[in-house]
JSON list of C-alpha atoms in Angstrom, two decimals:
[
{"chain": "A", "resi": 1065, "resn": "MET", "atom": "CA", "xyz": [-71.82, 67.60, -48.57]},
{"chain": "A", "resi": 1066, "resn": "ILE", "atom": "CA", "xyz": [-71.39, 71.67, -48.12]},
{"chain": "A", "resi": 1067, "resn": "LEU", "atom": "CA", "xyz": [-67.97, 71.58, -49.43]},
{"chain": "A", "resi": 1068, "resn": "SER", "atom": "CA", "xyz": [-69.84, 69.69, -52.77]},
{"chain": "A", "resi": 1069, "resn": "LEU", "atom": "CA", "xyz": [-72.18, 72.23, -52.83]},
{"chain": "A", "resi": 1070, "resn": "VAL", "atom": "CA", "xyz": [-69.90, 75.43, -52.56]},
{"chain": "A", "resi": 1071, "resn": "ILE", "atom": "CA", "xyz": [-67.39, 73.36, -55.37]},
{"chain": "A", "resi": 1072, "resn": "GLY", "atom": "CA", "xyz": [-70.87, 72.91, -58.01]},
{"chain": "A", "resi": 1073, "resn": "VAL", "atom": "CA", "xyz": [-71.78, 76.81, -57.49]},
{"chain": "A", "resi": 1074, "resn": "LEU", "atom": "CA", "xyz": [-67.93, 78.07, -57.53]},
{"chain": "A", "resi": 1075, "resn": "VAL", "atom": "CA", "xyz": [-67.43, 76.03, -60.79]},
{"chain": "A", "resi": 1076, "resn": "LEU", "atom": "CA", "xyz": [-71.07, 77.09, -61.88]},
{"chain": "A", "resi": 1077, "resn": "LEU", "atom": "CA", "xyz": [-70.24, 81.06, -60.95]},
{"chain": "A", "resi": 1078, "resn": "ILE", "atom": "CA", "xyz": [-66.93, 80.29, -63.14]},
{"chain": "A", "resi": 1079, "resn": "ILE", "atom": "CA", "xyz": [-68.78, 78.93, -66.37]},
{"chain": "A", "resi": 1080, "resn": "PHE", "atom": "CA", "xyz": [-71.24, 81.71, -66.15]},
{"chain": "A", "resi": 1081, "resn": "PHE", "atom": "CA", "xyz": [-69.10, 84.90, -65.37]},
{"chain": "A", "resi": 1082, "resn": "ASN", "atom": "CA", "xyz": [-66.07, 84.00, -67.00]},
{"chain": "A", "resi": 1083, "resn": "ASP", "atom": "CA", "xyz": [-65.59, 86.92, -68.75]},
{"chain": "A", "resi": 1084, "resn": "ASN", "atom": "CA", "xyz": [-64.87, 88.92, -65.46]},
{"chain": "A", "resi": 1085, "resn": "GLU", "atom": "CA", "xyz": [-61.53, 88.33, -64.58]},
{"chain": "A", "resi": 1086, "resn": "ALA", "atom": "CA", "xyz": [-61.38, 88.80, -60.97]},
{"chain": "A", "resi": 1087, "resn": "CYS", "atom": "CA", "xyz": [-64.71, 86.87, -60.63]},
{"chain": "A", "resi": 1088, "resn": "VAL", "atom": "CA", "xyz": [-63.08, 84.21, -62.30]},
{"chain": "A", "resi": 1089, "resn": "PHE", "atom": "CA", "xyz": [-59.78, 84.12, -59.98]},
{"chain": "A", "resi": 1090, "resn": "ASN", "atom": "CA", "xyz": [-61.29, 84.58, -56.68]},
{"chain": "A", "resi": 1091, "resn": "SER", "atom": "CA", "xyz": [-64.01, 81.80, -57.89]},
{"chain": "A", "resi": 1092, "resn": "ALA", "atom": "CA", "xyz": [-60.49, 79.25, -58.88]},
{"chain": "A", "resi": 1093, "resn": "ILE", "atom": "CA", "xyz": [-59.23, 80.13, -56.06]},
{"chain": "A", "resi": 1094, "resn": "LEU", "atom": "CA", "xyz": [-61.75, 79.30, -53.65]},
{"chain": "A", "resi": 1095, "resn": "ALA", "atom": "CA", "xyz": [-62.94, 76.58, -55.74]},
{"chain": "A", "resi": 1096, "resn": "PHE", "atom": "CA", "xyz": [-59.53, 75.12, -55.30]},
{"chain": "A", "resi": 1097, "resn": "THR", "atom": "CA", "xyz": [-59.16, 75.74, -51.27]},
{"chain": "A", "resi": 1098, "resn": "SER", "atom": "CA", "xyz": [-62.56, 73.89, -51.35]},
{"chain": "A", "resi": 1099, "resn": "LEU", "atom": "CA", "xyz": [-61.29, 70.63, -53.17]},
{"chain": "A", "resi": 1100, "resn": "VAL", "atom": "CA", "xyz": [-58.49, 70.88, -50.72]},
{"chain": "A", "resi": 1101, "resn": "GLY", "atom": "CA", "xyz": [-60.52, 70.79, -47.84]},
{"chain": "A", "resi": 1102, "resn": "LEU", "atom": "CA", "xyz": [-62.47, 67.87, -49.49]},
{"chain": "A", "resi": 1103, "resn": "LEU", "atom": "CA", "xyz": [-59.58, 65.90, -49.62]},
{"chain": "A", "resi": 1104, "resn": "ILE", "atom": "CA", "xyz": [-58.25, 66.86, -46.63]},
{"chain": "A", "resi": 1105, "resn": "ILE", "atom": "CA", "xyz": [-61.90, 65.39, -44.97]},
{"chain": "A", "resi": 1106, "resn": "LEU", "atom": "CA", "xyz": [-62.43, 62.11, -46.53]},
{"chain": "A", "resi": 1107, "resn": "GLY", "atom": "CA", "xyz": [-58.50, 61.17, -46.24]},
{"chain": "A", "resi": 1108, "resn": "ASP", "atom": "CA", "xyz": [-57.46, 58.10, -46.75]},
{"chain": "A", "resi": 1109, "resn": "GLY", "atom": "CA", "xyz": [-59.97, 56.08, -44.51]},
{"chain": "A", "resi": 1110, "resn": "ASN", "atom": "CA", "xyz": [-58.09, 55.10, -41.95]},
{"chain": "A", "resi": 1111, "resn": "PRO", "atom": "CA", "xyz": [-59.44, 57.05, -38.67]},
{"chain": "A", "resi": 1112, "resn": "LYS", "atom": "CA", "xyz": [-56.32, 58.26, -36.23]},
{"chain": "A", "resi": 1113, "resn": "LEU", "atom": "CA", "xyz": [-59.02, 56.58, -34.05]},
{"chain": "A", "resi": 1114, "resn": "VAL", "atom": "CA", "xyz": [-57.35, 53.09, -33.64]},
{"chain": "A", "resi": 1115, "resn": "SER", "atom": "CA", "xyz": [-54.09, 54.72, -32.50]},
{"chain": "A", "resi": 1116, "resn": "ARG", "atom": "CA", "xyz": [-56.32, 54.77, -28.57]},
{"chain": "A", "resi": 1117, "resn": "ARG", "atom": "CA", "xyz": [-54.23, 53.29, -25.91]},
{"chain": "A", "resi": 1118, "resn": "ASN", "atom": "CA", "xyz": [-57.50, 51.54, -24.58]},
{"chain": "A", "resi": 1119, "resn": "PHE", "atom": "CA", "xyz": [-58.38, 50.06, -28.19]},
{"chain": "A", "resi": 1120, "resn": "ARG", "atom": "CA", "xyz": [-54.56, 48.75, -27.96]},
{"chain": "A", "resi": 1121, "resn": "THR", "atom": "CA", "xyz": [-55.18, 48.01, -24.31]},
{"chain": "A", "resi": 1122, "resn": "GLU", "atom": "CA", "xyz": [-57.66, 45.59, -25.93]},
{"chain": "A", "resi": 1123, "resn": "LEU", "atom": "CA", "xyz": [-56.45, 44.40, -28.67]},
{"chain": "A", "resi": 1124, "resn": "LEU", "atom": "CA", "xyz": [-52.77, 43.09, -26.30]},
{"chain": "A", "resi": 1125, "resn": "VAL", "atom": "CA", "xyz": [-55.38, 41.22, -23.66]},
{"chain": "A", "resi": 1126, "resn": "ASP", "atom": "CA", "xyz": [-56.86, 40.03, -26.45]},
{"chain": "A", "resi": 1127, "resn": "VAL", "atom": "CA", "xyz": [-53.71, 38.20, -27.22]},
{"chain": "A", "resi": 1128, "resn": "ILE", "atom": "CA", "xyz": [-52.73, 37.83, -23.93]},
{"chain": "A", "resi": 1129, "resn": "THR", "atom": "CA", "xyz": [-55.17, 35.93, -23.56]},
{"chain": "A", "resi": 1130, "resn": "ARG", "atom": "CA", "xyz": [-55.61, 33.72, -27.15]},
{"chain": "A", "resi": 1131, "resn": "LYS", "atom": "CA", "xyz": [-52.25, 33.39, -27.36]},
{"chain": "A", "resi": 1132, "resn": "PRO", "atom": "CA", "xyz": [-52.29, 33.62, -31.01]},
{"chain": "A", "resi": 1133, "resn": "ALA", "atom": "CA", "xyz": [-50.14, 31.04, -33.44]},
{"chain": "A", "resi": 1134, "resn": "VAL", "atom": "CA", "xyz": [-48.91, 32.87, -36.24]},
{"chain": "A", "resi": 1135, "resn": "GLU", "atom": "CA", "xyz": [-51.23, 31.32, -39.07]},
{"chain": "A", "resi": 1136, "resn": "GLY", "atom": "CA", "xyz": [-54.20, 30.24, -37.32]},
{"chain": "A", "resi": 1137, "resn": "LYS", "atom": "CA", "xyz": [-58.25, 31.08, -36.58]},
{"chain": "A", "resi": 1138, "resn": "GLU", "atom": "CA", "xyz": [-57.35, 33.21, -33.74]},
{"chain": "A", "resi": 1139, "resn": "TRP", "atom": "CA", "xyz": [-56.44, 36.55, -35.67]},
{"chain": "A", "resi": 1140, "resn": "ARG", "atom": "CA", "xyz": [-59.74, 35.49, -37.14]},
{"chain": "A", "resi": 1141, "resn": "ILE", "atom": "CA", "xyz": [-61.40, 35.90, -33.66]},
{"chain": "A", "resi": 1142, "resn": "ILE", "atom": "CA", "xyz": [-58.92, 38.84, -32.25]},
{"chain": "A", "resi": 1143, "resn": "THR", "atom": "CA", "xyz": [-60.03, 40.48, -35.85]},
{"chain": "A", "resi": 1144, "resn": "TYR", "atom": "CA", "xyz": [-63.27, 39.91, -34.82]},
{"chain": "A", "resi": 1145, "resn": "ASN", "atom": "CA", "xyz": [-63.55, 41.24, -31.62]},
{"chain": "A", "resi": 1146, "resn": "MET", "atom": "CA", "xyz": [-61.64, 44.53, -32.44]},
{"chain": "A", "resi": 1147, "resn": "ASN", "atom": "CA", "xyz": [-63.96, 45.46, -34.94]},
{"chain": "A", "resi": 1148, "resn": "GLN", "atom": "CA", "xyz": [-66.61, 45.26, -32.76]},
{"chain": "A", "resi": 1149, "resn": "TYR", "atom": "CA", "xyz": [-65.03, 46.88, -29.69]},
{"chain": "A", "resi": 1150, "resn": "LEU", "atom": "CA", "xyz": [-64.26, 50.35, -32.37]},
{"chain": "A", "resi": 1151, "resn": "PHE", "atom": "CA", "xyz": [-68.21, 49.50, -33.53]},
{"chain": "A", "resi": 1152, "resn": "ASN", "atom": "CA", "xyz": [-69.98, 49.22, -30.10]},
{"chain": "A", "resi": 1153, "resn": "HIS", "atom": "CA", "xyz": [-67.53, 52.23, -28.81]},
{"chain": "A", "resi": 1154, "resn": "GLY", "atom": "CA", "xyz": [-68.25, 54.50, -31.33]},
{"chain": "A", "resi": 1155, "resn": "GLN", "atom": "CA", "xyz": [-64.94, 54.62, -33.38]},
{"chain": "A", "resi": 1156, "resn": "TRP", "atom": "CA", "xyz": [-65.58, 53.12, -36.51]},
{"chain": "A", "resi": 1157, "resn": "HIS", "atom": "CA", "xyz": [-69.48, 53.14, -38.82]},
{"chain": "A", "resi": 1158, "resn": "THR", "atom": "CA", "xyz": [-69.25, 49.62, -39.64]},
{"chain": "A", "resi": 1159, "resn": "PRO", "atom": "CA", "xyz": [-67.65, 46.71, -37.30]},
{"chain": "A", "resi": 1160, "resn": "TYR", "atom": "CA", "xyz": [-65.45, 45.80, -40.32]},
{"chain": "A", "resi": 1161, "resn": "TYR", "atom": "CA", "xyz": [-62.60, 48.44, -39.68]},
{"chain": "A", "resi": 1162, "resn": "PHE", "atom": "CA", "xyz": [-60.16, 45.73, -40.57]},
{"chain": "A", "resi": 1163, "resn": "TYR", "atom": "CA", "xyz": [-60.64, 44.04, -43.40]},
{"chain": "A", "resi": 1164, "resn": "SER", "atom": "CA", "xyz": [-58.89, 40.70, -42.69]},
{"chain": "A", "resi": 1165, "resn": "ASP", "atom": "CA", "xyz": [-57.29, 39.44, -39.90]},
{"chain": "A", "resi": 1166, "resn": "GLU", "atom": "CA", "xyz": [-53.82, 40.23, -42.02]},
{"chain": "A", "resi": 1167, "resn": "ASP", "atom": "CA", "xyz": [-54.87, 43.23, -41.50]},
{"chain": "A", "resi": 1168, "resn": "CYS", "atom": "CA", "xyz": [-54.87, 42.92, -37.94]},
{"chain": "A", "resi": 1169, "resn": "TYR", "atom": "CA", "xyz": [-51.86, 41.03, -37.37]},
{"chain": "A", "resi": 1170, "resn": "ARG", "atom": "CA", "xyz": [-50.31, 43.17, -39.19]},
{"chain": "A", "resi": 1171, "resn": "TYR", "atom": "CA", "xyz": [-51.27, 46.45, -37.17]},
{"chain": "A", "resi": 1172, "resn": "PHE", "atom": "CA", "xyz": [-50.28, 44.66, -33.68]},
{"chain": "A", "resi": 1173, "resn": "LEU", "atom": "CA", "xyz": [-46.83, 43.97, -34.91]},
{"chain": "A", "resi": 1174, "resn": "ARG", "atom": "CA", "xyz": [-46.23, 47.59, -36.15]},
{"chain": "A", "resi": 1175, "resn": "LEU", "atom": "CA", "xyz": [-47.67, 48.13, -32.40]},
{"chain": "A", "resi": 1176, "resn": "VAL", "atom": "CA", "xyz": [-44.51, 45.45, -30.85]},
{"chain": "A", "resi": 1177, "resn": "GLU", "atom": "CA", "xyz": [-42.24, 46.68, -33.03]},
{"chain": "A", "resi": 1178, "resn": "GLY", "atom": "CA", "xyz": [-39.28, 47.31, -31.32]},
{"chain": "A", "resi": 1179, "resn": "VAL", "atom": "CA", "xyz": [-40.61, 45.81, -27.74]},
{"chain": "A", "resi": 1180, "resn": "THR", "atom": "CA", "xyz": [-38.30, 43.54, -25.89]},
{"chain": "A", "resi": 1181, "resn": "PRO", "atom": "CA", "xyz": [-39.52, 41.21, -24.38]},
{"chain": "A", "resi": 1182, "resn": "LYS", "atom": "CA", "xyz": [-37.65, 40.17, -20.68]},
{"chain": "A", "resi": 1183, "resn": "LYS", "atom": "CA", "xyz": [-34.94, 37.17, -21.82]},
{"chain": "A", "resi": 1184, "resn": "GLN", "atom": "CA", "xyz": [-37.05, 34.42, -20.46]},
{"chain": "A", "resi": 1185, "resn": "THR", "atom": "CA", "xyz": [-35.99, 30.68, -20.01]},
{"chain": "A", "resi": 1186, "resn": "ALA", "atom": "CA", "xyz": [-37.89, 28.27, -21.39]},
{"chain": "A", "resi": 1187, "resn": "THR", "atom": "CA", "xyz": [-38.55, 26.89, -17.81]},
{"chain": "A", "resi": 1188, "resn": "SER", "atom": "CA", "xyz": [-40.40, 30.30, -17.49]},
{"chain": "A", "resi": 1189, "resn": "ILE", "atom": "CA", "xyz": [-41.95, 30.13, -20.64]},
{"chain": "A", "resi": 1190, "resn": "GLY", "atom": "CA", "xyz": [-42.83, 26.52, -20.12]},
{"chain": "A", "resi": 1191, "resn": "ASN", "atom": "CA", "xyz": [-43.03, 26.10, -24.17]},
{"chain": "A", "resi": 1192, "resn": "SER", "atom": "CA", "xyz": [-46.56, 26.56, -23.75]},
{"chain": "A", "resi": 1193, "resn": "PRO", "atom": "CA", "xyz": [-49.16, 25.80, -26.40]},
{"chain": "A", "resi": 1194, "resn": "VAL", "atom": "CA", "xyz": [-50.61, 28.85, -28.57]},
{"chain": "A", "resi": 1195, "resn": "THR", "atom": "CA", "xyz": [-53.83, 28.21, -27.23]},
{"chain": "A", "resi": 1196, "resn": "ALA", "atom": "CA", "xyz": [-55.49, 30.09, -24.74]},
{"chain": "A", "resi": 1197, "resn": "LYS", "atom": "CA", "xyz": [-57.26, 28.84, -21.36]},
{"chain": "A", "resi": 1198, "resn": "PRO", "atom": "CA", "xyz": [-59.85, 30.25, -19.55]},
{"chain": "A", "resi": 1199, "resn": "GLU", "atom": "CA", "xyz": [-57.59, 31.08, -16.81]},
{"chain": "A", "resi": 1200, "resn": "ASP", "atom": "CA", "xyz": [-55.37, 33.51, -18.56]},
{"chain": "A", "resi": 1201, "resn": "ALA", "atom": "CA", "xyz": [-58.25, 36.00, -18.93]},
{"chain": "A", "resi": 1202, "resn": "ILE", "atom": "CA", "xyz": [-57.10, 38.84, -17.37]},
{"chain": "A", "resi": 1203, "resn": "GLU", "atom": "CA", "xyz": [-60.53, 40.67, -16.46]},
{"chain": "A", "resi": 1204, "resn": "SER", "atom": "CA", "xyz": [-59.65, 42.20, -13.15]},
{"chain": "A", "resi": 1205, "resn": "ALA", "atom": "CA", "xyz": [-56.60, 44.63, -15.39]},
{"chain": "A", "resi": 1206, "resn": "SER", "atom": "CA", "xyz": [-57.31, 47.46, -15.48]},
{"chain": "A", "resi": 1207, "resn": "PRO", "atom": "CA", "xyz": [-56.73, 49.19, -19.00]},
{"chain": "A", "resi": 1208, "resn": "SER", "atom": "CA", "xyz": [-56.66, 52.77, -18.29]},
{"chain": "A", "resi": 1209, "resn": "SER", "atom": "CA", "xyz": [-52.90, 52.59, -16.63]},
{"chain": "A", "resi": 1210, "resn": "ARG", "atom": "CA", "xyz": [-49.49, 53.42, -17.81]},
{"chain": "A", "resi": 1211, "resn": "LEU", "atom": "CA", "xyz": [-47.97, 50.14, -15.92]},
{"chain": "A", "resi": 1212, "resn": "ASN", "atom": "CA", "xyz": [-50.60, 47.97, -16.87]},
{"chain": "A", "resi": 1213, "resn": "TYR", "atom": "CA", "xyz": [-50.52, 49.29, -20.68]},
{"chain": "A", "resi": 1214, "resn": "ARG", "atom": "CA", "xyz": [-46.81, 48.62, -20.53]},
{"chain": "A", "resi": 1215, "resn": "ASN", "atom": "CA", "xyz": [-46.36, 45.12, -18.70]},
{"chain": "A", "resi": 1216, "resn": "PHE", "atom": "CA", "xyz": [-49.80, 43.98, -21.89]},
{"chain": "A", "resi": 1217, "resn": "LEU", "atom": "CA", "xyz": [-46.85, 45.62, -24.32]},
{"chain": "A", "resi": 1218, "resn": "LEU", "atom": "CA", "xyz": [-44.33, 43.19, -22.65]},
{"chain": "A", "resi": 1219, "resn": "LYS", "atom": "CA", "xyz": [-46.25, 40.16, -22.50]},
{"chain": "A", "resi": 1220, "resn": "ALA", "atom": "CA", "xyz": [-48.10, 40.26, -25.79]},
{"chain": "A", "resi": 1221, "resn": "ALA", "atom": "CA", "xyz": [-44.15, 41.08, -27.23]},
{"chain": "A", "resi": 1222, "resn": "GLU", "atom": "CA", "xyz": [-44.05, 37.93, -25.33]},
{"chain": "A", "resi": 1223, "resn": "ILE", "atom": "CA", "xyz": [-46.32, 35.53, -26.66]},
{"chain": "A", "resi": 1224, "resn": "GLU", "atom": "CA", "xyz": [-45.80, 37.29, -30.29]},
{"chain": "A", "resi": 1225, "resn": "ARG", "atom": "CA", "xyz": [-41.87, 35.97, -30.04]},
{"chain": "A", "resi": 1226, "resn": "GLN", "atom": "CA", "xyz": [-43.08, 32.39, -28.48]},
{"chain": "A", "resi": 1227, "resn": "ALA", "atom": "CA", "xyz": [-45.49, 31.96, -31.52]},
{"chain": "A", "resi": 1228, "resn": "GLN", "atom": "CA", "xyz": [-42.92, 33.04, -33.60]},
{"chain": "A", "resi": 1229, "resn": "GLU", "atom": "CA", "xyz": [-40.24, 30.25, -32.56]},
{"chain": "A", "resi": 1230, "resn": "ASN", "atom": "CA", "xyz": [-43.35, 27.84, -33.03]},
{"chain": "A", "resi": 1231, "resn": "TYR", "atom": "CA", "xyz": [-43.75, 28.26, -36.30]},
{"chain": "A", "resi": 1232, "resn": "TRP", "atom": "CA", "xyz": [-40.53, 28.16, -37.29]},
{"chain": "A", "resi": 1233, "resn": "ARG", "atom": "CA", "xyz": [-40.32, 24.82, -35.10]},
{"chain": "A", "resi": 1234, "resn": "ARG", "atom": "CA", "xyz": [-42.82, 23.60, -36.38]},
{"chain": "A", "resi": 1235, "resn": "ARG", "atom": "CA", "xyz": [-41.86, 24.25, -40.74]},
{"chain": "A", "resi": 1236, "resn": "HIS", "atom": "CA", "xyz": [-38.14, 23.39, -39.86]},
{"chain": "A", "resi": 1237, "resn": "PRO", "atom": "CA", "xyz": [-37.59, 20.42, -37.06]},
{"chain": "A", "resi": 1238, "resn": "ASN", "atom": "CA", "xyz": [-34.30, 20.55, -36.91]},
{"chain": "A", "resi": 1239, "resn": "ILE", "atom": "CA", "xyz": [-33.85, 24.54, -36.70]},
{"chain": "A", "resi": 1240, "resn": "ASP", "atom": "CA", "xyz": [-32.19, 23.85, -33.41]},
{"chain": "A", "resi": 1241, "resn": "ALA", "atom": "CA", "xyz": [-29.79, 21.69, -34.32]},
{"chain": "A", "resi": 1242, "resn": "LEU", "atom": "CA", "xyz": [-28.72, 24.28, -37.19]},
{"chain": "A", "resi": 1243, "resn": "LEU", "atom": "CA", "xyz": [-28.42, 27.18, -34.67]},
{"chain": "A", "resi": 1244, "resn": "LYS", "atom": "CA", "xyz": [-26.15, 24.23, -32.66]},
{"chain": "A", "resi": 1245, "resn": "LYS", "atom": "CA", "xyz": [-23.66, 24.02, -35.49]},
{"chain": "A", "resi": 1246, "resn": "THR", "atom": "CA", "xyz": [-23.28, 27.51, -35.63]},
{"chain": "A", "resi": 1247, "resn": "GLU", "atom": "CA", "xyz": [-22.77, 29.04, -32.25]}
]
């Protein structure tokens, strides 16, 4: 608001005192720096607050709890929860930071990108369904701990890997036979 006023006053100074070269030069420089400052303040609309560890931990715990499929209503629920989290903690001015569940899913994928979950056997994963059970909830975990964050990150990456496998197996039921032929 103030920068807009400053820019307006400087433009008026240039218009009314255009016969004084020093005034025009100084006003033009101040108008340019004010405009650059205004653009920096406005930014691209995405705050850097979303990179906070507590938000990321909350997202990971929600993914672990819900075990979302690659495509499904679980991501809509997670998106709603994350938007509410940002709004309730004053990190975003409306409860609509993520425009859609695809945006939230892409943010999650960037978060777990490069994280390699521990190699699991089929019995340890259990080919578990992609829906959450109440006993899967993690309520006693402390989200501020670095160790817990790393464990949450690994577990969420494992769940994503399993969801990807389940997704592709459903789309291409004969994929296992094709993979065995190539080995």
